[in-house]
Amino acid sequence: MKSLALSVLLVVSLPWPVPADKDSSRLDEVSDFLWENCDDGHDPVLITSLEVEPVPISIPGEVTVSMETKTNIPLTSPVKAVVILEKEMTPELWLQIPCLKKIGSCSYKDICEIIDSFIPPGEPFPKPLHTYGLPCHCPFKQGTYSLPKTSFTQLWQLLCSGRSKQ
């Protein structure tokens, strides 16, 4: 079984939840967002730019993302991905966020399957992403893929609605 490891270090500096009142707490904003490729440019897929605005990110609220990635080979299933998510506790202490329900510092056996679970094969990317001509299913051709500045509000609504535990 062919496997391709993608290593990306996503660093999110989250504030501690701000209490809304004595008996509850909720995350109101993400105070910083930093990222880096953690393989020194040797993986077959590289994020060459990634911008997230505004900083701080208000939750709930609108977030604008722009991104460019490059792949130097065609990507066919299975495509393994490794994501490391860390929180800065102090300037010299980073805490790795564990993988819980496929969110956090996780290894994914095949991102093609994950994409297919969100967007069934044969269906285009949802608006506004489909307007940029980005592929949304494997295989991905070798080349550069760009997402111009795009605003998202439903993402936060999805993440912030429903029940949660502390």
PDB file of C-alpha atoms in Angstrom:
ATOM      1  CA  MET A   1       0.000   0.000   0.000  1.00  0.00           C
ATOM      2  CA  LYS A   2       1.520   3.266  -1.127  1.00  0.00           C
ATOM      3  CA  SER A   3       1.640   5.907   1.583  1.00  0.00           C
ATOM      4  CA  LEU A   4       2.735   9.514   1.523  1.00  0.00           C
ATOM      5  CA  ALA A   5       3.531  11.361   4.730  1.00  0.00           C
ATOM      6  CA  LEU A   6       2.560  15.015   4.917  1.00  0.00           C
ATOM      7  CA  SER A   7       3.919  16.780   7.967  1.00  0.00           C
ATOM      8  CA  VAL A   8       2.605  20.186   8.841  1.00  0.00           C
ATOM      9  CA  LEU A   9       3.066  21.907  12.168  1.00  0.00           C
ATOM     10  CA  LEU A  10       0.156  24.132  13.029  1.00  0.00           C
ATOM     11  CA  VAL A  11       0.798  26.341  16.018  1.00  0.00           C
ATOM     12  CA  VAL A  12      -2.148  28.044  17.640  1.00  0.00           C
ATOM     13  CA  SER A  13      -1.671  30.226  20.659  1.00  0.00           C
ATOM     14  CA  LEU A  14      -5.022  30.038  22.420  1.00  0.00           C
ATOM     15  CA  PRO A  15      -5.918  32.128  25.445  1.00  0.00           C
ATOM     16  CA  TRP A  16      -7.372  30.379  28.448  1.00  0.00           C
ATOM     17  CA  PRO A  17     -11.168  30.456  28.251  1.00  0.00           C
ATOM     18  CA  VAL A  18     -12.604  33.718  29.531  1.00  0.00           C
ATOM     19  CA  PRO A  19     -15.408  33.144  32.057  1.00  0.00           C
ATOM     20  CA  ALA A  20     -18.747  34.558  30.902  1.00  0.00           C
ATOM     21  CA  ASP A  21     -19.890  34.293  34.531  1.00  0.00           C
ATOM     22  CA  LYS A  22     -18.791  32.430  37.651  1.00  0.00           C
ATOM     23  CA  ASP A  23     -20.349  29.122  36.625  1.00  0.00           C
ATOM     24  CA  SER A  24     -19.281  28.894  32.982  1.00  0.00           C
ATOM     25  CA  SER A  25     -16.356  29.459  30.699  1.00  0.00           C
ATOM     26  CA  ARG A  26     -16.094  29.714  26.963  1.00  0.00           C
ATOM     27  CA  LEU A  27     -13.437  30.486  24.404  1.00  0.00           C
ATOM     28  CA  ASP A  28     -14.025  34.014  23.069  1.00  0.00           C
ATOM     29  CA  GLU A  29     -11.017  34.421  20.810  1.00  0.00           C
ATOM     30  CA  VAL A  30      -7.850  32.891  19.436  1.00  0.00           C
ATOM     31  CA  SER A  31      -5.091  35.362  20.273  1.00  0.00           C
ATOM     32  CA  ASP A  32      -2.548  34.285  17.667  1.00  0.00           C
ATOM     33  CA  PHE A  33      -2.070  31.938  14.743  1.00  0.00           C
ATOM     34  CA  LEU A  34       1.314  30.699  13.518  1.00  0.00           C
ATOM     35  CA  TRP A  35       2.236  27.839  11.209  1.00  0.00           C
ATOM     36  CA  GLU A  36       5.250  26.176   9.643  1.00  0.00           C
ATOM     37  CA  ASN A  37       6.135  23.164   7.533  1.00  0.00           C
ATOM     38  CA  CYS A  38       8.103  20.919   9.844  1.00  0.00           C
ATOM     39  CA  ASP A  39      10.141  18.956   7.311  1.00  0.00           C
ATOM     40  CA  ASP A  40      12.422  21.763   6.064  1.00  0.00           C
ATOM     41  CA  GLY A  41      10.759  21.693   2.646  1.00  0.00           C
ATOM     42  CA  HIS A  42      11.316  18.008   1.859  1.00  0.00           C
ATOM     43  CA  ASP A  43       7.746  16.657   1.911  1.00  0.00           C
ATOM     44  CA  PRO A  44       6.021  16.288  -1.438  1.00  0.00           C
ATOM     45  CA  VAL A  45       3.354  18.777  -0.314  1.00  0.00           C
ATOM     46  CA  LEU A  46       4.280  22.165   1.127  1.00  0.00           C
ATOM     47  CA  ILE A  47       2.173  25.006   2.409  1.00  0.00           C
ATOM     48  CA  THR A  48       3.924  28.012   0.875  1.00  0.00           C
ATOM     49  CA  SER A  49       1.666  30.650   2.403  1.00  0.00           C
ATOM     50  CA  LEU A  50      -1.177  30.720   4.901  1.00  0.00           C
ATOM     51  CA  GLU A  51      -2.878  33.817   6.254  1.00  0.00           C
ATOM     52  CA  VAL A  52      -5.692  33.907   8.778  1.00  0.00           C
ATOM     53  CA  GLU A  53      -7.454  37.172   9.663  1.00  0.00           C
ATOM     54  CA  PRO A  54      -8.422  38.878  11.872  1.00  0.00           C
ATOM     55  CA  VAL A  55      -5.999  38.329  14.716  1.00  0.00           C
ATOM     56  CA  PRO A  56      -7.263  37.932  17.318  1.00  0.00           C
ATOM     57  CA  ILE A  57      -9.909  35.644  15.855  1.00  0.00           C
ATOM     58  CA  SER A  58     -13.294  36.227  17.479  1.00  0.00           C
ATOM     59  CA  ILE A  59     -15.380  33.173  18.236  1.00  0.00           C
ATOM     60  CA  PRO A  60     -18.038  33.167  16.956  1.00  0.00           C
ATOM     61  CA  GLY A  61     -17.230  35.476  14.072  1.00  0.00           C
ATOM     62  CA  GLU A  62     -15.987  35.684  10.545  1.00  0.00           C
ATOM     63  CA  VAL A  63     -12.515  34.445   9.639  1.00  0.00           C
ATOM     64  CA  THR A  64     -10.712  35.121   6.370  1.00  0.00           C
ATOM     65  CA  VAL A  65      -8.216  32.566   5.072  1.00  0.00           C
ATOM     66  CA  SER A  66      -5.825  32.606   2.131  1.00  0.00           C
ATOM     67  CA  MET A  67      -3.448  29.762   1.335  1.00  0.00           C
ATOM     68  CA  GLU A  68      -1.097  28.405  -1.294  1.00  0.00           C
ATOM     69  CA  THR A  69       0.181  24.835  -1.440  1.00  0.00           C
ATOM     70  CA  LYS A  70       2.533  23.083  -3.823  1.00  0.00           C
ATOM     71  CA  THR A  71       2.855  19.402  -4.561  1.00  0.00           C
ATOM     72  CA  ASN A  72       5.813  18.081  -6.499  1.00  0.00           C
ATOM     73  CA  ILE A  73       4.173  14.731  -7.299  1.00  0.00           C
ATOM     74  CA  PRO A  74       0.617  13.603  -8.114  1.00  0.00           C
ATOM     75  CA  LEU A  75      -1.272  12.519  -4.982  1.00  0.00           C
ATOM     76  CA  THR A  76      -3.381   9.381  -5.160  1.00  0.00           C
ATOM     77  CA  SER A  77      -5.120   7.498  -2.384  1.00  0.00           C
ATOM     78  CA  PRO A  78      -3.979   6.606   0.221  1.00  0.00           C
ATOM     79  CA  VAL A  79      -2.423   9.943   1.269  1.00  0.00           C
ATOM     80  CA  LYS A  80      -1.195   9.918   4.854  1.00  0.00           C
ATOM     81  CA  ALA A  81      -1.192  13.235   6.743  1.00  0.00           C
ATOM     82  CA  VAL A  82       0.355  14.140  10.084  1.00  0.00           C
ATOM     83  CA  VAL A  83      -0.845  17.286  11.873  1.00  0.00           C
ATOM     84  CA  ILE A  84       0.799  18.588  15.030  1.00  0.00           C
ATOM     85  CA  LEU A  85      -1.142  21.238  16.945  1.00  0.00           C
ATOM     86  CA  GLU A  86       0.528  22.991  19.858  1.00  0.00           C
ATOM     87  CA  LYS A  87      -0.436  25.658  22.376  1.00  0.00           C
ATOM     88  CA  GLU A  88       2.114  28.120  23.662  1.00  0.00           C
ATOM     89  CA  MET A  89       1.933  28.083  27.460  1.00  0.00           C
ATOM     90  CA  THR A  90       4.956  30.357  28.006  1.00  0.00           C
ATOM     91  CA  PRO A  91       7.522  31.711  25.513  1.00  0.00           C
ATOM     92  CA  GLU A  92       9.617  28.548  25.942  1.00  0.00           C
ATOM     93  CA  LEU A  93       6.946  25.952  26.743  1.00  0.00           C
ATOM     94  CA  TRP A  94       4.681  24.438  24.086  1.00  0.00           C
ATOM     95  CA  LEU A  95       1.998  21.884  24.913  1.00  0.00           C
ATOM     96  CA  GLN A  96       0.999  19.438  22.178  1.00  0.00           C
ATOM     97  CA  ILE A  97      -2.796  19.231  21.813  1.00  0.00           C
ATOM     98  CA  PRO A  98      -3.802  15.548  21.805  1.00  0.00           C
ATOM     99  CA  CYS A  99      -5.820  13.941  19.023  1.00  0.00           C
ATOM    100  CA  LEU A 100      -9.442  13.728  20.148  1.00  0.00           C
ATOM    101  CA  LYS A 101     -12.107  12.549  17.703  1.00  0.00           C
ATOM    102  CA  LYS A 102      -9.771  13.272  14.761  1.00  0.00           C
ATOM    103  CA  ILE A 103      -9.117  16.891  15.825  1.00  0.00           C
ATOM    104  CA  GLY A 104      -5.785  18.056  17.262  1.00  0.00           C
ATOM    105  CA  SER A 105      -2.365  16.436  16.787  1.00  0.00           C
ATOM    106  CA  CYS A 106      -3.454  13.515  14.646  1.00  0.00           C
ATOM    107  CA  SER A 107      -2.194  11.101  12.016  1.00  0.00           C
ATOM    108  CA  TYR A 108      -4.627  10.430   9.211  1.00  0.00           C
ATOM    109  CA  LYS A 109      -4.295   7.186   7.227  1.00  0.00           C
ATOM    110  CA  ASP A 110      -5.919   8.639   4.109  1.00  0.00           C
ATOM    111  CA  ILE A 111      -7.019  12.245   3.719  1.00  0.00           C
ATOM    112  CA  CYS A 112      -8.715  11.240   0.460  1.00  0.00           C
ATOM    113  CA  GLU A 113     -11.222   9.174   2.468  1.00  0.00           C
ATOM    114  CA  ILE A 114     -11.744  12.048   4.903  1.00  0.00           C
ATOM    115  CA  ILE A 115     -12.425  14.487   2.067  1.00  0.00           C
ATOM    116  CA  ASP A 116     -14.872  11.999   0.505  1.00  0.00           C
ATOM    117  CA  SER A 117     -16.735  11.719   3.819  1.00  0.00           C
ATOM    118  CA  PHE A 118     -17.375  15.492   3.829  1.00  0.00           C
ATOM    119  CA  ILE A 119     -17.899  15.962   0.089  1.00  0.00           C
ATOM    120  CA  PRO A 120     -19.168  12.796  -1.620  1.00  0.00           C
ATOM    121  CA  PRO A 121     -17.397  11.862  -4.882  1.00  0.00           C
ATOM    122  CA  GLY A 122     -19.011  13.507  -7.886  1.00  0.00           C
ATOM    123  CA  GLU A 123     -20.063  16.598  -5.946  1.00  0.00           C
ATOM    124  CA  PRO A 124     -18.189  19.898  -6.384  1.00  0.00           C
ATOM    125  CA  PHE A 125     -16.657  21.910  -3.559  1.00  0.00           C
ATOM    126  CA  PRO A 126     -19.285  23.991  -1.780  1.00  0.00           C
ATOM    127  CA  LYS A 127     -19.500  27.707  -2.523  1.00  0.00           C
ATOM    128  CA  PRO A 128     -17.363  29.794  -2.570  1.00  0.00           C
ATOM    129  CA  LEU A 129     -14.532  27.246  -2.925  1.00  0.00           C
ATOM    130  CA  HIS A 130     -15.751  25.726  -6.210  1.00  0.00           C
ATOM    131  CA  THR A 131     -15.469  29.143  -7.894  1.00  0.00           C
ATOM    132  CA  TYR A 132     -11.663  28.991  -7.545  1.00  0.00           C
ATOM    133  CA  GLY A 133     -11.325  25.797  -9.576  1.00  0.00           C
ATOM    134  CA  LEU A 134      -9.738  23.851  -6.739  1.00  0.00           C
ATOM    135  CA  PRO A 135      -9.943  20.066  -6.905  1.00  0.00           C
ATOM    136  CA  CYS A 136     -11.843  18.552  -4.018  1.00  0.00           C
ATOM    137  CA  HIS A 137     -11.159  14.849  -4.519  1.00  0.00           C
ATOM    138  CA  CYS A 138      -8.130  12.655  -5.056  1.00  0.00           C
ATOM    139  CA  PRO A 139      -6.150  12.275  -7.187  1.00  0.00           C
ATOM    140  CA  PHE A 140      -4.542  15.715  -6.982  1.00  0.00           C
ATOM    141  CA  LYS A 141      -2.271  16.664  -9.866  1.00  0.00           C
ATOM    142  CA  GLN A 142       1.258  17.924  -9.329  1.00  0.00           C
ATOM    143  CA  GLY A 143       1.255  21.734  -9.134  1.00  0.00           C
ATOM    144  CA  THR A 144       0.336  24.815  -7.157  1.00  0.00           C
ATOM    145  CA  TYR A 145      -3.083  25.322  -5.571  1.00  0.00           C
ATOM    146  CA  SER A 146      -4.186  28.749  -4.363  1.00  0.00           C
ATOM    147  CA  LEU A 147      -7.087  29.837  -2.220  1.00  0.00           C
ATOM    148  CA  PRO A 148      -7.464  33.621  -2.440  1.00  0.00           C
ATOM    149  CA  LYS A 149      -8.732  35.509   0.603  1.00  0.00           C
ATOM    150  CA  THR A 150     -12.021  33.809   1.450  1.00  0.00           C
ATOM    151  CA  SER A 151     -14.322  34.538   4.384  1.00  0.00           C
ATOM    152  CA  PHE A 152     -15.914  31.798   6.437  1.00  0.00           C
ATOM    153  CA  THR A 153     -18.631  32.154   9.060  1.00  0.00           C
ATOM    154  CA  GLN A 154     -20.288  28.749   8.966  1.00  0.00           C
ATOM    155  CA  LEU A 155     -17.063  27.086  10.153  1.00  0.00           C
ATOM    156  CA  TRP A 156     -17.267  28.905  13.471  1.00  0.00           C
ATOM    157  CA  GLN A 157     -21.004  28.251  13.741  1.00  0.00           C
ATOM    158  CA  LEU A 158     -20.303  24.531  13.269  1.00  0.00           C
ATOM    159  CA  LEU A 159     -17.476  24.498  15.829  1.00  0.00           C
ATOM    160  CA  CYS A 160     -19.250  26.676  18.388  1.00  0.00           C
ATOM    161  CA  SER A 161     -22.780  25.287  18.259  1.00  0.00           C
ATOM    162  CA  GLY A 162     -24.111  22.232  20.023  1.00  0.00           C
ATOM    163  CA  ARG A 163     -23.004  20.660  23.268  1.00  0.00           C
ATOM    164  CA  SER A 164     -19.438  20.586  24.494  1.00  0.00           C
ATOM    165  CA  LYS A 165     -17.537  19.339  27.527  1.00  0.00           C
ATOM    166  CA  GLN A 166     -14.706  20.762  29.560  1.00  0.00           C
TER     167      GLN A 166
END
